Amino acid sequence: MSQRIPVTELTDSFRGRAVGALADNQLRTNFRVAMDSLMKKRADAFPDEEEREGLRELGNHIKARALSRLPDLLEQLEAKLTANGVHVHWAETTEDANRIVHSIIEAQKGTQVVKGKSMVSEEMEMNDFLAERNIECLESDMGEYIVQLDGEKPSHIIMPAIHKNRFQVAKLFHDKLGVDETEDVNELIQIGRRTLRQKFLEADVGVSGVNFAIAETGTLLLVENEGNGRMSTTAPPVHIAVTGIEKVVENLRDVVPLLSLLTRSALGQPITTYVNMISGPRKADELDGPEEVHLVLLDNGRSGAFADAQLRQTLNCIRCGACMNHCPVYTRVGGHTYGEVYPGPIGKIITPHMVGLHKVPDHPSASSLCGACGEVCPVKIPIPEMLQRLRQENVKSPAEHPKVKDGGAKYSRKERALWRFWVTLNTSPGFYRLFLWAATRFRKLAPKNVGPWTANHTAPVPARRSLHDLAKAHLNQGDR
């Protein structure tokens, strides 16, 4: 079976991948059409601006309150789940999480796994880990199934195959499944379902993510539209849920506004088709459900973000994807360009504390800082502010900023010299006036090539008269 391309195999740079994406007209068209539709749906889902902003403020307070009590709530969650018959496991790294998952499957003597939508399992690269140990892990979410079938990574956290249109999916199913090509979307979905249904019955273990973990009741809440996630968590005899430690909230009351924000921000829906609440394994008098339920709580850099007062806000994220849907950069280059699990604006601020800023030095700069991501975030994460902070940290050495791992980005002497010149120019009035005088008098000598930017743009030429000259002339005319 074709396996997803591991993140570690993406060796070229962000800029290199961006150039390739910009040259792919079909990819850009697919994303433009999809993003325009998603932005309209979100706008229609929040017709009342006052209600929307009040809900966003409430969502921000709920998540901030939960994070302020994170250690206590995690202990409470563990105690409640354990009392409900759920086995709770703690994993500091993705390697730890994969070993835990594998040990549970091995104890079951399992060889087949079906998996619902889970971004944490993408962090873990679980499919590849299990495949190396002769365990088949099949994605049951239709979008995830499509990209797995094509040996790709998801390009969006909510809609993994958003970079493909129906014609591309039809050809993929024809090539991989041997079915006739059809452009009918419903028929394509039915083809995928027929393949997946049998797998639910054969699977030894089902794996899922978690949208919210409720500490008060020991409940794992999952939302979906297809029903395949529900099949993954109930049909196999063992269910393993994997989630980040930041998904815990205090009580069920807190979930109501967060759920409304999530579904309306992600897809413009008032509610998803399925809201699953799991509080334990099948009881003696119940007819369905798993015999065992396990929860793996993953850290993977989240504690580092939690310890930082500003970066802690990244843990507010409820994985709706709204910031991606409104980002002009993401819309033009797509999710695969980022080369990491989380693309788009949210990926630019959470990936650095998961893999290290030195490994993704271009991410903070891959933004126009237009502010759209911050304006639409349902829990009001100040993404633009964090991008600016990461840009600053990117050029500081470990001695200047201990939080920067391995010195951040490496800039050439030429770039550093140019920035020193810029600082001097803008902090010395005399030098600034001299530079303006020279620039206006010798404008024809301005360089035509000022780096990669001029590959697609015309180099700027100084004006014939500076703003200072124009202002002086205007004032002199006024005196007359």
Coordinates of C-alpha atoms in Angstrom, one line a residue:
M1 CA 0.0 0.0 0.0
S2 CA 1.3 3.5 -0.9
Q3 CA 2.5 5.3 2.2
R4 CA 2.5 9.1 2.9
I5 CA 5.7 10.9 2.2
P6 CA 7.5 11.5 5.6
V7 CA 8.3 15.0 6.5
T8 CA 12.0 14.2 6.8
E9 CA 12.2 13.5 3.1
L10 CA 11.3 17.1 2.2
T11 CA 14.8 18.3 1.9
D12 CA 14.4 21.4 -0.3
S13 CA 13.7 24.8 1.2
F14 CA 10.4 26.7 1.7
R15 CA 11.4 29.1 -1.0
G16 CA 12.2 26.3 -3.4
R17 CA 8.9 24.6 -2.9
A18 CA 7.1 28.0 -3.1
V19 CA 8.6 28.6 -6.6
G20 CA 7.3 25.2 -7.7
A21 CA 3.9 25.8 -6.3
L22 CA 3.5 29.2 -7.9
A23 CA 4.4 27.6 -11.3
D24 CA 1.5 25.0 -10.9
N25 CA -1.5 26.8 -12.3
Q26 CA -3.9 23.9 -11.5
L27 CA -2.8 23.9 -7.9
R28 CA -3.3 27.6 -7.6
T29 CA -6.7 27.4 -9.2
N30 CA -7.8 24.6 -6.9
F31 CA -6.8 26.6 -3.8
R32 CA -8.3 29.8 -5.0
V33 CA -11.7 28.3 -5.7
A34 CA -11.7 26.4 -2.4
M35 CA -10.6 29.4 -0.3
D36 CA -13.1 31.7 -1.8
S37 CA -15.9 29.3 -1.0
L38 CA -14.7 28.7 2.6
M39 CA -14.3 32.5 3.3
K40 CA -17.9 33.1 2.0
K41 CA -19.3 30.2 4.1
R42 CA -17.6 31.6 7.3
A43 CA -18.9 35.1 6.6
D44 CA -22.5 33.7 6.1
A45 CA -22.2 31.6 9.4
F46 CA -21.5 34.8 11.4
P47 CA -24.0 37.3 10.1
D48 CA -24.1 39.2 13.4
E49 CA -20.7 40.9 14.0
E50 CA -21.5 41.7 17.6
E51 CA -22.4 38.1 18.3
R52 CA -19.3 36.8 16.5
E53 CA -16.9 39.0 18.4
G54 CA -18.6 38.2 21.7
L55 CA -18.3 34.5 21.0
R56 CA -14.6 34.9 20.0
E57 CA -13.9 36.8 23.3
L58 CA -15.7 34.0 25.2
G59 CA -13.7 31.3 23.4
N60 CA -10.4 33.1 24.2
H61 CA -11.3 33.3 27.9
I62 CA -12.3 29.7 28.1
K63 CA -9.1 28.5 26.5
A64 CA -7.0 30.9 28.6
R65 CA -8.6 29.8 31.8
A66 CA -8.1 26.1 30.9
L67 CA -4.4 26.7 30.1
S68 CA -3.9 28.6 33.3
R69 CA -4.9 25.4 35.1
L70 CA -3.4 23.0 32.6
P71 CA -1.4 20.7 35.1
D72 CA -4.4 20.4 37.4
L73 CA -6.9 19.8 34.7
L74 CA -4.7 17.1 33.1
E75 CA -4.5 15.3 36.4
Q76 CA -8.3 15.6 36.9
L77 CA -8.8 14.3 33.3
E78 CA -6.6 11.3 34.0
A79 CA -8.4 10.5 37.3
K80 CA -11.8 10.7 35.7
L81 CA -10.9 8.7 32.6
T82 CA -9.2 6.0 34.7
A83 CA -12.3 5.8 36.9
N84 CA -14.3 5.4 33.7
G85 CA -12.2 2.4 32.6
V86 CA -9.9 4.3 30.1
H87 CA -6.2 3.6 30.1
V88 CA -4.2 6.9 30.1
H89 CA -0.7 7.2 28.8
W90 CA 1.7 10.1 28.8
A91 CA 4.2 10.8 26.0
E92 CA 6.9 13.5 26.0
T93 CA 7.9 12.9 22.4
T94 CA 6.4 11.6 19.2
E95 CA 8.8 8.6 19.5
D96 CA 7.3 7.8 23.0
A97 CA 3.8 8.1 21.6
N98 CA 4.5 5.8 18.7
R99 CA 6.0 3.2 21.0
I100 CA 2.9 3.3 23.3
V101 CA 0.6 2.9 20.3
H102 CA 2.6 0.0 19.0
S103 CA 2.7 -1.7 22.3
I104 CA -1.1 -1.6 22.6
I105 CA -1.5 -3.0 19.1
E106 CA 1.1 -5.7 19.8
A107 CA -0.7 -6.8 22.9
Q108 CA -3.8 -7.2 20.8
K109 CA -1.7 -9.1 18.2
G110 CA -3.1 -6.7 15.7
T111 CA -2.1 -6.3 12.1
Q112 CA -4.7 -3.9 10.8
V113 CA -5.6 -0.4 12.0
V114 CA -8.2 2.0 10.8
K115 CA -7.7 5.7 11.7
G116 CA -10.0 8.6 11.9
K117 CA -8.9 12.2 11.3
S118 CA -6.0 13.1 13.7
M119 CA -3.4 15.9 13.3
V120 CA -1.5 14.5 16.3
S121 CA -1.1 11.2 14.5
E122 CA 0.4 13.2 11.6
E123 CA 2.9 14.8 14.0
M124 CA 3.8 11.3 15.1
E125 CA 4.0 10.0 11.5
M126 CA 2.2 7.0 12.9
N127 CA 1.3 5.4 9.6
D128 CA 5.0 5.1 8.6
F129 CA 6.0 3.9 12.0
L130 CA 3.4 1.2 12.0
A131 CA 4.1 0.2 8.4
E132 CA 7.7 -0.4 9.2
R133 CA 6.5 -2.9 11.7
N134 CA 4.2 -4.7 9.3
I135 CA 1.0 -3.1 10.6
E136 CA -1.4 -1.6 8.0
C137 CA -2.8 1.7 9.1
L138 CA -5.6 2.8 6.8
E139 CA -7.1 6.4 6.9
S140 CA -10.9 6.4 7.1
D141 CA -11.4 10.1 6.6
M142 CA -12.1 10.5 2.9
G143 CA -9.7 13.4 2.4
E144 CA -7.0 11.6 4.4
Y145 CA -7.7 8.4 2.4
I146 CA -7.2 10.2 -0.9
V147 CA -3.8 11.7 0.1
Q148 CA -2.7 8.4 1.6
L149 CA -3.7 6.6 -1.6
D150 CA -1.5 9.0 -3.6
G151 CA 1.4 8.8 -1.2
E152 CA 1.1 12.4 -0.1
K153 CA 0.8 14.5 3.1
P154 CA -2.3 16.4 4.0
S155 CA -2.3 20.0 2.7
H156 CA -4.9 21.4 5.1
I157 CA -5.7 20.5 8.7
I158 CA -9.4 20.2 8.1
M159 CA -9.6 19.2 4.4
P160 CA -6.5 17.2 3.7
A161 CA -7.1 16.7 -0.1
I162 CA -8.2 20.3 -0.8
H163 CA -5.3 20.7 -3.3
K164 CA -7.0 18.1 -5.6
N165 CA -10.1 18.6 -7.8
R166 CA -12.6 15.9 -8.7
F167 CA -10.9 15.1 -12.0
Q168 CA -7.7 14.4 -10.2
V169 CA -9.4 12.3 -7.6
A170 CA -11.3 10.3 -10.3
K171 CA -8.0 9.6 -12.1
L172 CA -6.4 8.6 -8.8
F173 CA -9.2 6.1 -8.0
H174 CA -9.0 4.7 -11.5
D175 CA -5.2 4.2 -11.3
K176 CA -5.1 2.9 -7.7
L177 CA -8.5 1.1 -7.3
G178 CA -9.1 0.0 -10.9
V179 CA -12.6 1.6 -11.1
D180 CA -14.0 3.5 -14.0
E181 CA -13.4 7.3 -14.0
T182 CA -16.3 9.4 -13.0
E183 CA -16.6 13.1 -12.4
D184 CA -19.6 12.6 -10.1
V185 CA -18.5 13.6 -6.6
N186 CA -21.2 11.4 -4.9
E187 CA -20.1 8.4 -6.9
L188 CA -16.4 9.1 -5.9
I189 CA -17.4 9.2 -2.3
Q190 CA -19.3 5.9 -2.6
I191 CA -16.3 4.2 -4.2
G192 CA -14.1 5.3 -1.2
R193 CA -16.8 4.1 1.2
R194 CA -17.1 0.7 -0.3
T195 CA -13.4 0.2 0.1
L196 CA -13.4 1.4 3.7
R197 CA -16.5 -0.4 5.1
Q198 CA -14.9 -3.8 4.9
K199 CA -11.8 -2.5 6.6
F200 CA -13.8 -1.4 9.6
L201 CA -15.0 -5.0 10.2
E202 CA -11.5 -6.4 9.7
A203 CA -9.5 -3.9 11.8
D204 CA -8.0 -5.0 15.2
V205 CA -7.6 -1.5 16.5
G206 CA -9.2 1.9 15.7
V207 CA -7.3 5.2 16.2
S208 CA -8.7 8.7 16.5
G209 CA -7.8 12.2 17.5
V210 CA -9.6 14.3 20.1
N211 CA -11.1 17.8 19.6
F212 CA -11.8 18.5 23.3
A213 CA -11.0 16.5 26.4
I214 CA -13.4 17.4 29.3
A215 CA -11.7 17.1 32.7
E216 CA -14.9 17.3 34.8
T217 CA -16.5 14.2 33.3
G218 CA -13.6 12.4 31.7
T219 CA -15.0 12.7 28.2
L220 CA -13.3 12.6 24.8
L221 CA -15.2 14.7 22.3
L222 CA -14.7 14.2 18.5
V223 CA -16.5 16.1 15.7
E224 CA -16.8 14.9 12.1
N225 CA -19.1 14.9 9.0
E226 CA -18.6 11.5 7.5
G227 CA -19.3 9.0 10.3
N228 CA -16.1 7.2 9.5
G229 CA -14.5 8.5 12.7
R230 CA -17.4 7.0 14.7
M231 CA -16.8 3.7 12.9
S232 CA -13.1 3.8 13.8
T233 CA -13.9 4.3 17.5
T234 CA -16.7 1.8 17.9
A235 CA -16.3 -1.1 15.4
P236 CA -12.7 -2.4 16.3
P237 CA -12.3 -4.1 19.7
V238 CA -9.7 -1.5 20.8
H239 CA -9.8 2.3 20.5
I240 CA -6.7 4.4 20.9
A241 CA -7.2 8.2 21.0
V242 CA -4.1 10.4 20.6
T243 CA -4.2 14.1 21.4
G244 CA -2.0 17.0 22.5
I245 CA -2.1 18.1 26.2
E246 CA -3.6 21.5 25.3
K247 CA -7.0 20.0 24.2
V248 CA -8.2 19.7 27.8
V249 CA -11.1 22.0 29.0
E250 CA -12.7 22.3 32.4
N251 CA -16.3 21.2 31.7
L252 CA -19.0 20.4 29.2
R253 CA -20.4 23.9 29.5
D254 CA -17.2 25.3 28.1
V255 CA -17.4 23.0 25.0
V256 CA -20.7 24.6 23.7
P257 CA -19.2 27.9 22.6
L258 CA -16.0 26.3 21.4
L259 CA -17.9 23.8 19.3
S260 CA -19.9 26.6 17.7
L261 CA -16.7 28.6 17.0
L262 CA -15.0 25.5 15.5
T263 CA -17.7 24.3 13.1
R264 CA -18.7 27.8 11.9
S265 CA -15.1 29.0 11.5
A266 CA -13.9 25.8 9.7
L267 CA -16.7 25.0 7.3
G268 CA -19.4 27.6 7.9
Q269 CA -21.6 24.9 9.5
P270 CA -23.8 25.6 12.6
I271 CA -22.8 22.1 13.8
T272 CA -21.1 19.0 12.3
T273 CA -23.1 15.9 11.3
Y274 CA -21.6 13.9 14.1
V275 CA -20.5 14.9 17.6
N276 CA -19.1 11.9 19.4
M277 CA -18.6 11.9 23.2
I278 CA -16.6 8.9 24.5
S279 CA -16.3 8.4 28.3
G280 CA -15.2 4.7 28.5
P281 CA -15.2 1.3 26.9
R282 CA -18.3 -0.9 26.2
K283 CA -20.2 -1.8 29.4
A284 CA -21.6 -5.3 30.1
D285 CA -25.1 -4.3 29.1
E286 CA -24.2 -2.4 25.9
L287 CA -24.3 -3.9 22.4
D288 CA -21.5 -2.0 20.7
G289 CA -18.3 -0.1 21.3
P290 CA -14.7 -1.1 22.0
E291 CA -13.7 -3.4 24.7
E292 CA -10.7 -1.2 25.5
V293 CA -10.1 2.5 25.3
H294 CA -6.7 4.1 25.5
L295 CA -5.8 7.8 25.6
V296 CA -2.2 9.0 24.7
L297 CA -1.5 12.5 25.8
L298 CA 1.4 14.0 23.8
D299 CA 3.6 16.9 24.8
N300 CA 6.0 17.3 21.8
G301 CA 7.2 20.8 22.6
R302 CA 3.9 22.0 24.1
S303 CA 5.3 22.4 27.6
G304 CA 8.0 24.7 26.2
A305 CA 5.3 26.9 24.7
F306 CA 3.2 26.7 27.9
A307 CA 6.2 28.0 29.9
D308 CA 6.3 31.2 27.8
A309 CA 3.6 33.8 28.6
Q310 CA 3.3 34.9 25.0
L311 CA 3.8 31.6 23.1
R312 CA 1.3 30.0 25.5
Q313 CA -1.4 31.6 23.4
T314 CA -0.5 29.2 20.5
L315 CA -2.0 26.4 22.6
N316 CA -5.4 28.2 22.3
C317 CA -5.7 26.8 18.8
I318 CA -8.8 24.6 18.2
R319 CA -7.6 23.5 14.7
C320 CA -10.4 25.1 12.6
G321 CA -8.1 26.1 9.7
A322 CA -9.8 29.6 9.4
C323 CA -6.4 31.3 9.4
M324 CA -5.3 29.2 6.4
N325 CA -8.5 29.9 4.5
H326 CA -8.0 33.6 4.7
C327 CA -4.2 33.7 4.3
P328 CA -3.0 35.1 0.9
V329 CA 0.3 33.3 1.1
Y330 CA -1.2 29.9 1.9
T331 CA -3.8 30.3 -0.9
R332 CA -1.0 30.9 -3.4
V333 CA 1.5 28.3 -2.4
G334 CA -0.6 25.6 -0.7
G335 CA 0.0 23.5 2.3
H336 CA 2.8 21.2 1.0
T337 CA 5.1 24.2 0.5
Y338 CA 5.6 24.5 4.3
G339 CA 7.1 21.0 4.5
E340 CA 5.7 20.4 8.0
V341 CA 2.6 18.9 9.5
Y342 CA 0.9 22.3 10.3
P343 CA 0.9 24.7 7.3
G344 CA -0.4 28.2 7.0
P345 CA -0.3 31.0 9.7
I346 CA -0.9 28.6 12.7
G347 CA 1.9 26.3 11.4
K348 CA 4.3 29.2 11.3
I349 CA 3.9 29.8 15.1
I350 CA 3.5 26.3 16.4
T351 CA 6.0 24.5 14.3
P352 CA 9.0 26.4 15.7
H353 CA 8.3 25.1 19.3
M354 CA 7.8 21.6 18.0
V355 CA 10.8 21.2 15.7
G356 CA 12.9 24.2 16.6
L357 CA 13.1 27.6 14.9
H358 CA 16.4 26.7 13.3
K359 CA 14.7 24.0 11.2
V360 CA 12.0 26.3 9.8
P361 CA 13.8 29.7 9.6
D362 CA 11.7 30.8 6.6
H363 CA 8.3 30.2 8.2
P364 CA 8.0 33.4 10.2
S365 CA 8.9 35.5 7.2
A366 CA 6.4 33.7 4.8
S367 CA 3.7 36.2 5.7
S368 CA 2.6 39.6 4.4
L369 CA 1.5 40.5 8.0
C370 CA -1.9 41.6 6.5
G371 CA -3.5 40.6 9.8
A372 CA -6.3 38.5 8.3
C373 CA -5.3 35.4 10.3
G374 CA -5.6 37.3 13.6
E375 CA -8.9 38.8 12.6
V376 CA -10.6 35.5 11.9
C377 CA -9.1 33.3 14.6
P378 CA -12.0 32.1 16.6
V379 CA -10.0 32.2 19.9
K380 CA -8.2 35.4 19.1
I381 CA -4.6 34.1 18.9
P382 CA -2.5 37.2 18.0
I383 CA -0.7 35.4 15.1
P384 CA 0.8 38.6 13.5
E385 CA 2.4 39.6 16.8
M386 CA 3.9 36.2 17.3
L387 CA 5.3 36.1 13.8
Q388 CA 7.0 39.4 14.4
R389 CA 8.5 38.1 17.6
L390 CA 9.7 34.9 15.9
R391 CA 11.3 37.1 13.1
Q392 CA 13.2 38.9 15.8
E393 CA 14.3 35.7 17.5
N394 CA 15.3 34.3 14.1
V395 CA 18.3 36.6 13.8
K396 CA 19.5 36.5 17.4
S397 CA 22.2 34.2 18.6
P398 CA 21.7 31.9 21.6
A399 CA 23.7 34.3 23.7
E400 CA 21.3 37.2 22.8
H401 CA 18.2 35.1 23.2
P402 CA 18.5 31.7 25.1
K403 CA 15.1 30.5 23.7
V404 CA 16.5 30.4 20.2
K405 CA 17.8 26.9 19.4
D406 CA 21.0 26.7 17.4
G407 CA 21.0 30.4 16.6
G408 CA 17.9 30.6 14.5
A409 CA 18.3 31.4 10.8
K410 CA 21.8 31.9 9.3
Y411 CA 22.2 35.1 7.4
S412 CA 25.1 36.1 5.2
R413 CA 27.5 38.9 5.9
K414 CA 26.0 40.8 3.0
E415 CA 22.5 40.7 4.5
R416 CA 23.7 41.7 8.0
A417 CA 25.7 44.6 6.5
L418 CA 22.6 45.8 4.6
W419 CA 20.5 45.7 7.8
R420 CA 23.3 47.6 9.7
F421 CA 23.3 50.2 6.9
W422 CA 19.5 50.5 7.2
V423 CA 19.6 51.0 10.9
T424 CA 22.3 53.7 10.6
L425 CA 20.4 55.4 7.8
N426 CA 17.2 55.6 9.9
T427 CA 18.8 56.7 13.1
S428 CA 21.0 59.5 11.8
P429 CA 19.1 62.5 10.5
G430 CA 22.2 64.0 8.8
F431 CA 23.1 60.8 7.0
Y432 CA 19.5 60.3 6.0
R433 CA 19.3 63.7 4.4
L434 CA 22.6 63.2 2.6
F435 CA 21.3 59.8 1.3
L436 CA 18.1 61.4 0.0
W437 CA 20.0 64.1 -1.7
A438 CA 22.3 61.6 -3.5
A439 CA 19.4 59.3 -4.4
T440 CA 17.4 62.0 -6.1
R441 CA 20.3 63.6 -7.9
F442 CA 21.7 60.2 -9.2
R443 CA 18.5 58.3 -9.6
K444 CA 19.5 56.9 -13.0
L445 CA 22.3 55.0 -11.4
A446 CA 20.0 53.0 -9.1
P447 CA 20.7 49.2 -9.5
K448 CA 18.3 47.2 -11.6
N449 CA 18.9 44.0 -9.7
V450 CA 18.6 44.1 -6.0
G451 CA 18.3 40.4 -5.3
P452 CA 15.6 37.6 -5.8
W453 CA 12.8 40.1 -5.4
T454 CA 13.6 41.7 -8.7
A455 CA 13.1 38.4 -10.5
N456 CA 9.4 39.1 -10.5
H457 CA 9.3 42.8 -9.8
T458 CA 10.8 46.0 -11.2
A459 CA 13.4 47.5 -9.0
P460 CA 12.2 50.7 -7.3
V461 CA 13.6 54.0 -8.6
P462 CA 14.0 57.0 -6.3
A463 CA 11.6 59.9 -7.0
R464 CA 12.8 63.0 -8.7
R465 CA 12.2 65.1 -5.6
S466 CA 12.2 63.8 -2.0
L467 CA 9.4 64.3 0.4
H468 CA 11.5 66.8 2.3
D469 CA 12.0 68.9 -0.8
L470 CA 8.3 68.8 -1.7
A471 CA 7.4 69.8 1.9
K472 CA 9.9 72.7 1.9
A473 CA 8.6 74.0 -1.5
H474 CA 5.0 73.8 -0.3
L475 CA 5.9 75.7 2.9
N476 CA 7.8 78.4 0.9
Q477 CA 4.8 78.9 -1.3
G478 CA 2.6 79.3 1.7
D479 CA 4.9 82.1 3.1
R480 CA 4.3 84.1 -0.1

